[in-house]
mmCIF file of C-alpha atoms in Angstrom:
data_model
loop_
_atom_site.group_PDB
_atom_site.id
_atom_site.type_symbol
_atom_site.label_atom_id
_atom_site.label_comp_id
_atom_site.label_asym_id
_atom_site.label_seq_id
_atom_site.Cartn_x
_atom_site.Cartn_y
_atom_site.Cartn_z
ATOM 1 C CA MET A 1061 33.509 21.891 -9.472
ATOM 2 C CA GLN A 1062 32.299 21.762 -5.877
ATOM 3 C CA THR A 1063 29.061 23.487 -6.836
ATOM 4 C CA GLU A 1064 28.362 20.815 -9.458
ATOM 5 C CA VAL A 1065 28.979 18.005 -6.975
ATOM 6 C CA LEU A 1066 26.818 19.705 -4.357
ATOM 7 C CA GLY A 1067 24.048 20.204 -6.911
ATOM 8 C CA LYS A 1068 24.180 16.535 -7.910
ATOM 9 C CA CYS A 1069 24.043 15.473 -4.251
ATOM 10 C CA VAL A 1070 21.049 17.699 -3.580
ATOM 11 C CA SER A 1071 19.289 16.397 -6.691
ATOM 12 C CA THR A 1072 20.001 12.797 -5.705
ATOM 13 C CA LEU A 1073 18.709 13.352 -2.178
ATOM 14 C CA PHE A 1074 15.596 15.074 -3.524
ATOM 15 C CA ILE A 1075 14.833 12.182 -5.889
ATOM 16 C CA ALA A 1076 15.481 9.662 -3.099
ATOM 17 C CA ALA A 1077 13.097 11.536 -0.790
ATOM 18 C CA ILE A 1078 10.377 11.563 -3.446
ATOM 19 C CA ALA A 1079 10.882 7.835 -4.079
ATOM 20 C CA ALA A 1080 10.737 7.094 -0.344
ATOM 21 C CA CYS A 1081 7.475 9.034 -0.003
ATOM 22 C CA PHE A 1082 6.047 7.196 -2.999
ATOM 23 C CA PHE A 1083 6.930 3.779 -1.588
ATOM 24 C CA MET A 1084 5.613 4.715 1.856
ATOM 25 C CA ALA A 1085 2.303 5.896 0.379
ATOM 26 C CA ASN A 1086 2.123 2.741 -1.721
ATOM 27 C CA GLY A 1087 2.641 0.581 1.370
ATOM 28 C CA MET A 1088 0.007 2.488 3.332
ATOM 29 C CA PHE A 1089 -2.476 2.121 0.472
ATOM 30 C CA TYR A 1090 -1.785 -1.612 0.227
ATOM 31 C CA GLU A 1091 -2.238 -2.036 3.984
ATOM 32 C CA ALA A 1092 -5.563 -0.162 3.921
ATOM 33 C CA LEU A 1093 -6.707 -2.250 0.962
ATOM 34 C CA VAL A 1094 -5.861 -5.514 2.719
ATOM 35 C CA ILE A 1095 -7.741 -4.394 5.841
ATOM 36 C CA GLN A 1096 -10.804 -3.518 3.755
ATOM 37 C CA LEU A 1097 -10.661 -6.843 1.911
ATOM 38 C CA ASN A 1098 -10.367 -8.754 5.186
ATOM 39 C CA GLU A 1099 -13.402 -6.940 6.592
ATOM 40 C CA TRP A 1100 -15.352 -7.660 3.421
ATOM 41 C CA ALA A 1101 -14.337 -11.340 3.486
ATOM 42 C CA ALA A 1102 -15.332 -11.636 7.147
ATOM 43 C CA GLY A 1103 -18.741 -10.248 6.249
ATOM 44 C CA GLN A 1104 -19.124 -12.673 3.361
ATOM 45 C CA THR A 1105 -18.480 -15.795 5.446
ATOM 46 C CA PRO A 1106 -21.952 -15.857 7.098
ATOM 47 C CA VAL A 1107 -23.554 -15.160 3.717
ATOM 48 C CA ALA A 1108 -21.766 -18.128 2.155
ATOM 49 C CA TRP A 1109 -22.744 -20.400 5.045
ATOM 50 C CA SER A 1110 -26.405 -19.349 5.020
ATOM 51 C CA THR A 1111 -26.870 -19.624 1.252
ATOM 52 C CA SER A 1112 -24.972 -22.849 0.705
ATOM 53 C CA ALA A 1113 -27.172 -25.821 -0.209
ATOM 54 C CA PHE A 1114 -24.528 -28.164 1.177
ATOM 55 C CA TYR A 1115 -25.059 -26.988 4.769
ATOM 56 C CA ARG A 1116 -28.883 -26.993 4.780
#
């Protein structure tokens, strides 16, 4: 009986650790993506200003 409960606890902790790593990696990927998109958008601002017929 105690072995079954211990096994279930270990399995639950293992699954929780895998889920936590997955969510942490997902958050890090999202943060890196947002940084890259912000850098790209900052680089596109001068292009939009220089090619816009409205501001000539």
